[in-house]
CSV table of C-alpha atoms and ligand atoms in Angstrom, one decimal:
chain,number,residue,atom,x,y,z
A,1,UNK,CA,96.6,-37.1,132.1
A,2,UNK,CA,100.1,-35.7,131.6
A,3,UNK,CA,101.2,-32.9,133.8
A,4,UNK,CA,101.8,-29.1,133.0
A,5,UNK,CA,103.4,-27.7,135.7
A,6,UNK,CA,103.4,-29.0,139.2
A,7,UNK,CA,102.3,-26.2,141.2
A,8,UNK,CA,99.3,-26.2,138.5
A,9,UNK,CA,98.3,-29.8,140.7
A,10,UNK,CA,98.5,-28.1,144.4
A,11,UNK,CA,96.0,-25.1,143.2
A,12,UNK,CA,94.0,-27.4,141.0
A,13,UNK,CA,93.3,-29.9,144.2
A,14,UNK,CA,92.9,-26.5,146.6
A,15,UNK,CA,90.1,-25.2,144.3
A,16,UNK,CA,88.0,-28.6,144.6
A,17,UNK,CA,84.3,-28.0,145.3
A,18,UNK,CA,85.0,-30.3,148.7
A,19,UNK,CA,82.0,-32.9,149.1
A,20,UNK,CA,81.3,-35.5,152.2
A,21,UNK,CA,84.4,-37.4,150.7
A,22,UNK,CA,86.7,-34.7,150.8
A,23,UNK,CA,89.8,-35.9,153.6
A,24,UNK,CA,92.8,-34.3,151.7
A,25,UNK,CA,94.8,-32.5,154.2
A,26,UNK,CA,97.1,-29.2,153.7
A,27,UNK,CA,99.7,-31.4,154.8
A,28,UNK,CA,99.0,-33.9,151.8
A,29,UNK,CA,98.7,-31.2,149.8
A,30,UNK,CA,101.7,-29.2,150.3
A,31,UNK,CA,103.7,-32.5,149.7
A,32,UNK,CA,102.1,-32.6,145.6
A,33,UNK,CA,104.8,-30.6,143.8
A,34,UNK,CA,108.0,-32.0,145.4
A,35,UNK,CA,108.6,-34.6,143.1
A,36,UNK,CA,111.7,-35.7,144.9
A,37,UNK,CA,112.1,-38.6,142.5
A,38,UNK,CA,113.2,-36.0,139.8
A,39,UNK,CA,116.3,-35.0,141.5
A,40,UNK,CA,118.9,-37.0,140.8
A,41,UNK,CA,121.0,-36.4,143.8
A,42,UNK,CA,118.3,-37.4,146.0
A,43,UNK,CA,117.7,-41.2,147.1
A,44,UNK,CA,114.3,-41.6,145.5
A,45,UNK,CA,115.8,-39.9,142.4
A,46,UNK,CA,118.9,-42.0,142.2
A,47,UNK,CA,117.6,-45.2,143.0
A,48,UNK,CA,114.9,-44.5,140.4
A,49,UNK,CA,117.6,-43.7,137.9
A,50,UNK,CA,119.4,-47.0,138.3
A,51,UNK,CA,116.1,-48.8,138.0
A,52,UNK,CA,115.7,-47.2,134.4
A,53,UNK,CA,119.2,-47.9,133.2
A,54,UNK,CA,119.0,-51.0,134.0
A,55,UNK,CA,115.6,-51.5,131.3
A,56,UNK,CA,117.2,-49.4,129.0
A,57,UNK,CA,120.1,-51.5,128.7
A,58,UNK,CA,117.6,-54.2,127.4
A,59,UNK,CA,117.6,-52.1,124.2
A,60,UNK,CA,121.0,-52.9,123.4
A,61,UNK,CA,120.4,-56.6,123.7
A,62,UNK,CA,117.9,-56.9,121.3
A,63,UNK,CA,115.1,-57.0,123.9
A,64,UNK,CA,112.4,-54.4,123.6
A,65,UNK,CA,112.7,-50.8,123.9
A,66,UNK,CA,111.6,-49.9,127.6
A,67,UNK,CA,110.2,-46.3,127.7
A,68,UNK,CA,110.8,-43.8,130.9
A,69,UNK,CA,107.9,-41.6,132.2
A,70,UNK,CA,107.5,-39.8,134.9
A,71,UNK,CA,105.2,-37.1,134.5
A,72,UNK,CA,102.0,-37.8,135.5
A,73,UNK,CA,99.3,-36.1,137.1
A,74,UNK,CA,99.0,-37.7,140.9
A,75,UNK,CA,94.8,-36.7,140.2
A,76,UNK,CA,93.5,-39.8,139.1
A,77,UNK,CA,89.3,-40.5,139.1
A,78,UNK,CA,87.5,-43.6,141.4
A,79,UNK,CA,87.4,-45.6,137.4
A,80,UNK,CA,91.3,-45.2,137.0
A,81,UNK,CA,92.3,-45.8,140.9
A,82,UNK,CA,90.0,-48.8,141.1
A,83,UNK,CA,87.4,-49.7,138.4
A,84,UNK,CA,89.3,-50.4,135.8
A,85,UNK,CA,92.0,-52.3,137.6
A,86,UNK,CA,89.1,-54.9,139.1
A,87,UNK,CA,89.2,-53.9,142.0
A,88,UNK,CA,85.9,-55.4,144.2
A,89,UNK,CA,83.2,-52.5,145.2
A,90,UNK,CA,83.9,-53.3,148.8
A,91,UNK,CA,87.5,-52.6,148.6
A,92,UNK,CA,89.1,-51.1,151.5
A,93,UNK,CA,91.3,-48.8,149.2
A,94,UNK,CA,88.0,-47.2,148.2
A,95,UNK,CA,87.1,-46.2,151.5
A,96,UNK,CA,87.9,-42.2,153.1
A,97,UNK,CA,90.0,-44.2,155.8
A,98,UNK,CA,92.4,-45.4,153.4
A,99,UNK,CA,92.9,-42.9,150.7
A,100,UNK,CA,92.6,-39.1,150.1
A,101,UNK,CA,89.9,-37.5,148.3
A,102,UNK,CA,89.4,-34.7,146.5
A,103,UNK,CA,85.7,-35.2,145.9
A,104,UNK,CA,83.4,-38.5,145.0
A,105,UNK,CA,84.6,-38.7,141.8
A,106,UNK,CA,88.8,-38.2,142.4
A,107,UNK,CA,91.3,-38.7,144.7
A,108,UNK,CA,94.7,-38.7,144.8
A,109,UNK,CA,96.2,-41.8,143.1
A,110,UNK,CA,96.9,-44.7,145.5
A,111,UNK,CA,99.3,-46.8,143.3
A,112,UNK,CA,101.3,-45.9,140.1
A,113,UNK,CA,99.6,-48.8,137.9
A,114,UNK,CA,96.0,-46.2,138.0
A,115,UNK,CA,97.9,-44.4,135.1
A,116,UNK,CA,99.2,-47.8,133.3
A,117,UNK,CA,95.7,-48.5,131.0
A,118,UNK,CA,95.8,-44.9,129.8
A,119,UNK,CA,99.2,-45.9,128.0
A,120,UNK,CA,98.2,-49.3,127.3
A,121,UNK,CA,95.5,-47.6,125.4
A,122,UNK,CA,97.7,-45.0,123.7
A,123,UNK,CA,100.0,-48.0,122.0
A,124,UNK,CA,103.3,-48.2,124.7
A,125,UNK,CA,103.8,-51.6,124.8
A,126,UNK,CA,107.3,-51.9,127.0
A,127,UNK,CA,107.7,-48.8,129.6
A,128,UNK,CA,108.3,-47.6,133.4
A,129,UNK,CA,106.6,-44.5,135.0
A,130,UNK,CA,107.3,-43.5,138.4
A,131,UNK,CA,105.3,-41.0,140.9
A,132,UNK,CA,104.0,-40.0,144.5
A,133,UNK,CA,101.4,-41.9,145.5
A,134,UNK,CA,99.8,-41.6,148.7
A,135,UNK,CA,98.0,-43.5,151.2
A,136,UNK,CA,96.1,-42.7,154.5
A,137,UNK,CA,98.4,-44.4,157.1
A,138,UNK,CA,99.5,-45.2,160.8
A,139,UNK,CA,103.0,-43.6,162.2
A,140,UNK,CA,106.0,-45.2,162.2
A,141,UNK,CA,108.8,-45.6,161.0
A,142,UNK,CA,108.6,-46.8,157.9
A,143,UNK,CA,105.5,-45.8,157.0
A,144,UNK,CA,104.3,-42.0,155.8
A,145,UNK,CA,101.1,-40.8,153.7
A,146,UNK,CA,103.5,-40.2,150.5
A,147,UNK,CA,105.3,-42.1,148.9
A,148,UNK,CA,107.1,-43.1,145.9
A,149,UNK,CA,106.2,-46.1,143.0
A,150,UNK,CA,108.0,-47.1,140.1
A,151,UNK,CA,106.3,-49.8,138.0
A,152,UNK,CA,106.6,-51.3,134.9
A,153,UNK,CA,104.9,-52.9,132.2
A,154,UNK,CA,105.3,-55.0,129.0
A,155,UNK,CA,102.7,-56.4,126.3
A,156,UNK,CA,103.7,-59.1,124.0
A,157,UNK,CA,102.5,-58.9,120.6
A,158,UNK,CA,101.4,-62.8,119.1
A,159,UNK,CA,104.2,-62.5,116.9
A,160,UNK,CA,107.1,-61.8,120.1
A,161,UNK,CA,105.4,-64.1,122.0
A,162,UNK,CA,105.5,-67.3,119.1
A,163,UNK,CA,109.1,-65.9,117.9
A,164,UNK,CA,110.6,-66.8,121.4
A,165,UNK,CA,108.4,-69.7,122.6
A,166,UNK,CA,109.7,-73.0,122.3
A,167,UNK,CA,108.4,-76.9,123.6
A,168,UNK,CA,111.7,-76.5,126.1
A,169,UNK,CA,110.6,-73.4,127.4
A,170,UNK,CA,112.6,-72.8,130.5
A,171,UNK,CA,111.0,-73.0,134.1
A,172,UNK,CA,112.6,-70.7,135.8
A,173,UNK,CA,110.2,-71.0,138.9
A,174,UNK,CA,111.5,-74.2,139.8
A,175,UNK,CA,113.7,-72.7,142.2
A,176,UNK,CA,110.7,-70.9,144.1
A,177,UNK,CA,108.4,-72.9,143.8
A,178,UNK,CA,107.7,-76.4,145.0
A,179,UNK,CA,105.3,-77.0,142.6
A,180,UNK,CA,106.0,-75.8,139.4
A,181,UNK,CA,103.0,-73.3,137.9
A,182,UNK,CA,101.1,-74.6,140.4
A,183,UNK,CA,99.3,-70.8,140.4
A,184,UNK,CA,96.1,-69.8,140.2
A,185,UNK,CA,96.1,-68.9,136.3
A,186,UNK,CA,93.0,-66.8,134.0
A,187,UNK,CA,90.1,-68.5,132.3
A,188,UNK,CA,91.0,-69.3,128.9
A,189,UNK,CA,94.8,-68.0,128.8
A,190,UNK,CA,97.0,-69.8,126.5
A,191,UNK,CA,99.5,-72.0,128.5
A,192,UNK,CA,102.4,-71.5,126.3
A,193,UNK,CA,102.2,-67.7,126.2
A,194,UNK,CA,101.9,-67.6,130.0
A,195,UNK,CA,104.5,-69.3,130.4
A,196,UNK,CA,106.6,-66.9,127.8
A,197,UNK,CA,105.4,-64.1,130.0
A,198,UNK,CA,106.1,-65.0,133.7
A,199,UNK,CA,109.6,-66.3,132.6
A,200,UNK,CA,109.7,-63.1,130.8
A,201,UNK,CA,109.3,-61.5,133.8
A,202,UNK,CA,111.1,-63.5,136.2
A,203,UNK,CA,114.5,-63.0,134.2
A,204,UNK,CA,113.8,-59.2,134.0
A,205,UNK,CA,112.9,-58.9,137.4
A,206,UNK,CA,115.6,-61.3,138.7
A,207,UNK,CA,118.2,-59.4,136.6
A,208,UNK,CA,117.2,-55.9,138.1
A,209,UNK,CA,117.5,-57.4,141.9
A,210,UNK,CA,120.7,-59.0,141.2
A,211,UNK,CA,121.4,-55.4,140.0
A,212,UNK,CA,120.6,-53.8,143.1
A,213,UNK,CA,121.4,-55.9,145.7
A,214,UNK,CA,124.3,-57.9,144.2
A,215,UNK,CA,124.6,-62.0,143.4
A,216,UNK,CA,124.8,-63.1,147.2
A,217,UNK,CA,121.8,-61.8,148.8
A,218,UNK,CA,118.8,-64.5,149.0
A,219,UNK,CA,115.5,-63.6,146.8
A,220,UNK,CA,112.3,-65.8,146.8
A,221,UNK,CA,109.3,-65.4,145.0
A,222,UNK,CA,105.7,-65.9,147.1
A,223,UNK,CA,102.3,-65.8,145.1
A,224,UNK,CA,99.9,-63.5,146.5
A,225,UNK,CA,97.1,-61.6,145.3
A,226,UNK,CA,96.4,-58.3,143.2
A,227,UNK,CA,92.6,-57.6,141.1
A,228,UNK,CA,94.8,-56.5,138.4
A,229,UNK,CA,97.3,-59.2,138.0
A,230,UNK,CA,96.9,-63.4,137.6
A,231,UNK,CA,99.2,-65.1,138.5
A,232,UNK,CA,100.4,-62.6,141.1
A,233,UNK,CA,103.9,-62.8,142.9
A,234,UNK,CA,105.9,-60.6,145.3
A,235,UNK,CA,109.5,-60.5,145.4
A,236,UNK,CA,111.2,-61.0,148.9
A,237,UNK,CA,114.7,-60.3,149.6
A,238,UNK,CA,116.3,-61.3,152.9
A,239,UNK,CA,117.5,-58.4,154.8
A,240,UNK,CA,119.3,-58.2,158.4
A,241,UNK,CA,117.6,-61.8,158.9
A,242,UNK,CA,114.1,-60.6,158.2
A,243,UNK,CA,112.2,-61.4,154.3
A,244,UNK,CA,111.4,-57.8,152.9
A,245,UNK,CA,108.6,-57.8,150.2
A,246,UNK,CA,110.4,-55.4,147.5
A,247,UNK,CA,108.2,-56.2,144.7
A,248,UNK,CA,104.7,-56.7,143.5
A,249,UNK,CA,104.0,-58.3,139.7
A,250,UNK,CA,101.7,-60.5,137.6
A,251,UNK,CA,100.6,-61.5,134.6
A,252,UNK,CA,98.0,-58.1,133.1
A,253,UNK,CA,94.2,-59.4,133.4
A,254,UNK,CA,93.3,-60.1,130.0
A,255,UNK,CA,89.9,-58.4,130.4
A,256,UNK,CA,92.1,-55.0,131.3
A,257,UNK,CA,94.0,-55.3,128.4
A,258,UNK,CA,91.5,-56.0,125.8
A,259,UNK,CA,89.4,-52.8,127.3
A,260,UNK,CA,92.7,-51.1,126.1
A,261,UNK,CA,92.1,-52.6,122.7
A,262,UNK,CA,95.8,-53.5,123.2
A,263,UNK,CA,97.1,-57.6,122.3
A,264,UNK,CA,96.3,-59.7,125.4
A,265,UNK,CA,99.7,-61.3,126.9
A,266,UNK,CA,101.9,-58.9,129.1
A,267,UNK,CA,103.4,-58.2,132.6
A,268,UNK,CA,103.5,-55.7,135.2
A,269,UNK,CA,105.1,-54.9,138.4
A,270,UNK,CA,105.9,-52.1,141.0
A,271,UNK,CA,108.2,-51.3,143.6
A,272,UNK,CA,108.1,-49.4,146.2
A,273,UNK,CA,111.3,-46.5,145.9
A,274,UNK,CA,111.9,-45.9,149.7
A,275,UNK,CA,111.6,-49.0,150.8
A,276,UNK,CA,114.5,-50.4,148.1
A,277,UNK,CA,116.3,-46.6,149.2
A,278,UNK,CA,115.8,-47.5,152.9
A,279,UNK,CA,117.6,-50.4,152.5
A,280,UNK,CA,120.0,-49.8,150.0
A,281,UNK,CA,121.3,-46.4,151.4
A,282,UNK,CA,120.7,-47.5,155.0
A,283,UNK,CA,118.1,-44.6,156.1
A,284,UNK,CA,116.4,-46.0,159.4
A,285,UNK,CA,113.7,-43.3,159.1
A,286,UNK,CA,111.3,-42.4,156.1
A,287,UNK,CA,110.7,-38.8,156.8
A,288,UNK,CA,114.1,-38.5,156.7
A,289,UNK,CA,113.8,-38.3,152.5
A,290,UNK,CA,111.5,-35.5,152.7
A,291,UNK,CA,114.4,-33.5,155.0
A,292,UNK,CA,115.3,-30.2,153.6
A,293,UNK,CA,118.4,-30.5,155.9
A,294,UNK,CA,121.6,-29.9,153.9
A,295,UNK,CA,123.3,-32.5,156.4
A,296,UNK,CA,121.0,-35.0,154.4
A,297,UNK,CA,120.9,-33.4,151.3
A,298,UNK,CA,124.8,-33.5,150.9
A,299,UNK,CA,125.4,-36.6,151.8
A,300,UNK,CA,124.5,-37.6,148.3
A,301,UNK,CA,125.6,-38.3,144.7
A,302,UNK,CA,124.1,-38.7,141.0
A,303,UNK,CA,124.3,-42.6,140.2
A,304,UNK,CA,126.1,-43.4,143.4
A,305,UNK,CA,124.7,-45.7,146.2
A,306,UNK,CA,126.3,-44.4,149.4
A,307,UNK,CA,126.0,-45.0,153.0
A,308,UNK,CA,123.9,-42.9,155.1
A,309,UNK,CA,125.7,-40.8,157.9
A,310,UNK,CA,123.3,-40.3,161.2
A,311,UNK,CA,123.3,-36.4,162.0
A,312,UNK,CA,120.5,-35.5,164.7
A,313,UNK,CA,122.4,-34.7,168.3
A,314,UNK,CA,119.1,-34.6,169.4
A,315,UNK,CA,118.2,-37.7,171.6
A,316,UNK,CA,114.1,-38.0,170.9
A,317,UNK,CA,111.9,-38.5,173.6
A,318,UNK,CA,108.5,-39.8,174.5
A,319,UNK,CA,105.1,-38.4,175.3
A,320,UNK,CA,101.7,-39.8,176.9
A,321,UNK,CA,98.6,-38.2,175.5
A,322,UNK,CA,94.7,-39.9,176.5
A,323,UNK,CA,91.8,-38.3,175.2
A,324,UNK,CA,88.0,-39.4,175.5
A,325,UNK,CA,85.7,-40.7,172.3
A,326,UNK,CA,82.4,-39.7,171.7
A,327,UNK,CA,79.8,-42.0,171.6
A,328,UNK,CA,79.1,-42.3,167.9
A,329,UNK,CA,81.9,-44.8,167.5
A,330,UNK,CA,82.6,-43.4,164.5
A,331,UNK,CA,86.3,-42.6,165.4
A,332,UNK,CA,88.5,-43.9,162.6
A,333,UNK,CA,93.0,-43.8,164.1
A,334,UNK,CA,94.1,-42.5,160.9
A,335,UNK,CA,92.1,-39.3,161.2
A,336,UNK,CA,94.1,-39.0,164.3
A,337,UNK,CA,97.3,-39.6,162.4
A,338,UNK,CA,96.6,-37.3,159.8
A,339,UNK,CA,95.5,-35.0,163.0
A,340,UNK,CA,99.0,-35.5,164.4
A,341,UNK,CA,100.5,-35.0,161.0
A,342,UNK,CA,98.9,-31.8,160.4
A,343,UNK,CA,100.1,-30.2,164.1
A,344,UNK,CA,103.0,-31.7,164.7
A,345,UNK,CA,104.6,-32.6,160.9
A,346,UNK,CA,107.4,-34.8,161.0
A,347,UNK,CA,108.8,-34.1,164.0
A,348,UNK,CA,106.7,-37.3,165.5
A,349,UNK,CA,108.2,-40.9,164.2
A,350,UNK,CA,105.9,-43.4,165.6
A,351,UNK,CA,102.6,-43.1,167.3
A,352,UNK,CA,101.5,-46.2,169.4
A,353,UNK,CA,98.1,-47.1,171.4
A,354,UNK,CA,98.7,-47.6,175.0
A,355,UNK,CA,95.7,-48.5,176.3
A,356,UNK,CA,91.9,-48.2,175.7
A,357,UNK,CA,89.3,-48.4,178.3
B,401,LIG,N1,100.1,-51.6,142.4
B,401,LIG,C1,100.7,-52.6,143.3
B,401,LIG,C2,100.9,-52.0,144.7
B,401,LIG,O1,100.7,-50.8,144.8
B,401,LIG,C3,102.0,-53.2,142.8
B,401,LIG,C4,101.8,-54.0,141.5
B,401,LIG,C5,102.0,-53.3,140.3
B,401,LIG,C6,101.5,-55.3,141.5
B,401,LIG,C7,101.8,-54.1,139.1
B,401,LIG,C8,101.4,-56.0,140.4
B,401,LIG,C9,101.5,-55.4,139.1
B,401,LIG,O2,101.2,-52.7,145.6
C-alpha cells in the first residue's frame, strides 16, 4: 500500500485495537514519520541517492529502465512480512521477541522486500524502493530498532533472457568461488537462464560497490541463506581488517514469482543504508543519524560523501544496574532494551550483561 501522508501512519498504528501481540512501543512509534532517507542532506538520504543514480545510469546504456520508490507504507500484514516470501512457520522473525506488532494480523515491516510482490504483481519489472524497517534488538553500537533498507529487484522476460544468453556465457563467479555454481539451485530452473541472472546480478551489484567504495577495496561473495531467494549470496567488503556483510541477494523463488503471475527469472537484493553510511561517512555510532543536533546536521551535503567530524565534549560514562526475575522465566532481554529505550532514549549506546546468578 502506497502512503498518504506520513503522520497519517503514526495515528493509524496508535488507533490499533491492541491484542496479546501488541509490543509496539511510543518510542517505535514516534520514529514512523521521519523518513530520514528523504532528505537529501542527510547520510541515509544521500547515500540512498547515489545508490539510485547509479541504476538509473543503466538506462542510458541500453540496460533496463530501473524505477525509484520510496513511498511505502512501513504497515505491512504477517502474509506480506512472511508468508509470501517462504518464510518457515517457526521462524524467529515471526515471533513478539523479534519484531513489532500492531495486532495478530500486522506489524511493522521487518525487511523492505515485504513490499517487493505487491509490485511484481502490479507489472514493475526493473526497480528500487527504500524505507524504515524495524527490528526488536540488543544495544550497541551498531545496532538500533529502526533502520533503513534499500533493495532492488529485476525480472527477466524469456525474450531478455534468450536475447543476451549465449553457449560462452561468462562466469563471473570464478573469482569467488572455488567451485564454480557449485550453489544450491531451484527444482526445475533452467540452467542457462540462471546463469543469465546471477551474472546479471553480479555485474550490477559489482559495479555499484566499485561505485561506492572505489576499485582497490577487496569484495567477496559468500552463499548463505534467505526463504525468498535460491541461490542466495551476501556481499562482504573488507573494512579496517574486518569482512563487513554489505549486501544480501539471490535469485527470486520461482514459486514467488509465478504467485505474482509475473515471468519466472529475476533477482533481488538489499542493503542495509547505515551500515554502507557508517562506513562510508565514518559515523562510529548509529543513533548518531537520528540526531537532531545541528553540529551533525551541518556537517553535510547533497551528493557529497564527506568525513564525519566528532562533536560531543562529553566523555560518557558507565553504570551497574542488577535487578531480580520472577519465576515464570518468561523474561525475554529485548523487552528490557525496548524498556531502556523507552526511559532513557538514546542517550544509552551499549547495554551489556554482567553477570547472572
Ligand atoms: N531482505 C533481506 C534482509 O533483510 C535482504 C535481501 C533482499 C536478500 C533481497 C535477498 C534478496 O536481510
Amino acid at each position: 500500500m502506497v502512503l498518504e501522508t506520513s503522520s497519517n501512519v503514526v495515528d493509524r498504528v496508535k488507533s490499533v485495537k491492541r491484542d496479546s501481540m501488541t509490543n509496539v512501543t511510543s518510542s517505535i512509534i514516534s520514529k514512523l514519520d521521519q523518513r530520514l532517507f528523504s532528505n537529501p542532506a542527510h547520510p541515509i538520504g544521500i547515500v540512498k541517492n547515489l545508490i539510485y543514480d547509479r541504476f538509473r545510469k543503466f538506462k542510458n546504456s541500453n540496460d533496463e529502465d530501473f524505477q525509484c520508490f520510496d513511498n511505502f507504507d512501513p504497515v505491512v500484514s504477517v502474509e506480506e512480512n512472511f508468508d509470501v516470501l517462504c518464510f518457515p512457520s517457526d521462524h524467529v522473525g515471526r515471533s513478539r521477541s523479534d519484531s513489532y506488532f500492531l495486532d495478530n494480523r500486522t506489524l511493522l515491516r521487518t525487511h523492505m522486500t515485504a513490499n517487493e510482490p505487491e509490485y511484481i504483481k502490479q507489472g514493475h519489472r526493473a526497480f528500487l524502493i527504500s524505507g524504515d524497517v524495524y527490528r526488536r534488538d540488543e544495544i550497541d553500537s551498531t545496532h538500533y530498532p529502526v533502520f533503513h533498507q534499500l533493495e532492488g529487484v529485476r525480472i527477466f522476460d524469456d525474450q531478455s533472457i534468450t536475447k543476451t544468453v549465449g553457449t560462452d556465457f561468462p562466469s563471473p563467479f570464478n573469482e569467488h568461488f572455488a567451485i564454480n555454481y557449485d550453489y544450491e539451485t531451484q527444482r526445475g530452473q533452467d540452467k542457462l537462464a540462471l546463469r543469465h541472472v546471477t551474472t546479471d546480478l553480479y555485474f550490477k551489484l559489482m559495479g555499484l560497490m566499485r561505485h561506492l567504495f572505489g576499485e582497490n577495496t577487496p569484495i567477496r561473495w559468500q552463499t548463505c541463506f534467505f526463504p525468498f531467494t535460491t541461490p542466495s549470496f551476501e556481499i562482504e567488503i573488507l573494512y579496517r581488517d574486518r569482512w563487513i556483510e554489505v549486501c544480501g541477494c539471490g535469485v527470486l523463488q520461482q514459486s514467488i514469482l509465478k504467485d505474482c503471475n509475473a515471468p519466472v527469472n529475476g533477482w533481488a537484493f538489499g542493503l542495509g543504508l547505515e551500515r554502507l553510511a557508517m562506513i562510508l561517512f565514518d559515523i562510529p555510532d548509529i543513533r548518531l543519524f537520528w540526531s537532531q543536533d545541528e553540529r551533525f546536521l551541518n556537517q553535510f551535503q547533497l551528493e557529497k560523501i564527506t568525513k564525519f567530524v566528532p562533536f560531543s565534549k562529553y566523555p560518557s560514562t558507565f553504570r551497574d544496574m542488577s535487578f531480580w526475575l520472577n519465576e515464570s522465566g518468561d523474561f525475554d532481554a529485548n523487552s528490557l532494551f525496548d524498556l531502556i529505550r523507552q526511559k532513557a532514549g538514546d542517550m544509552v549506546e551499549d547495554v551489556k550483561l554482567v553477570k547472572n546468578y
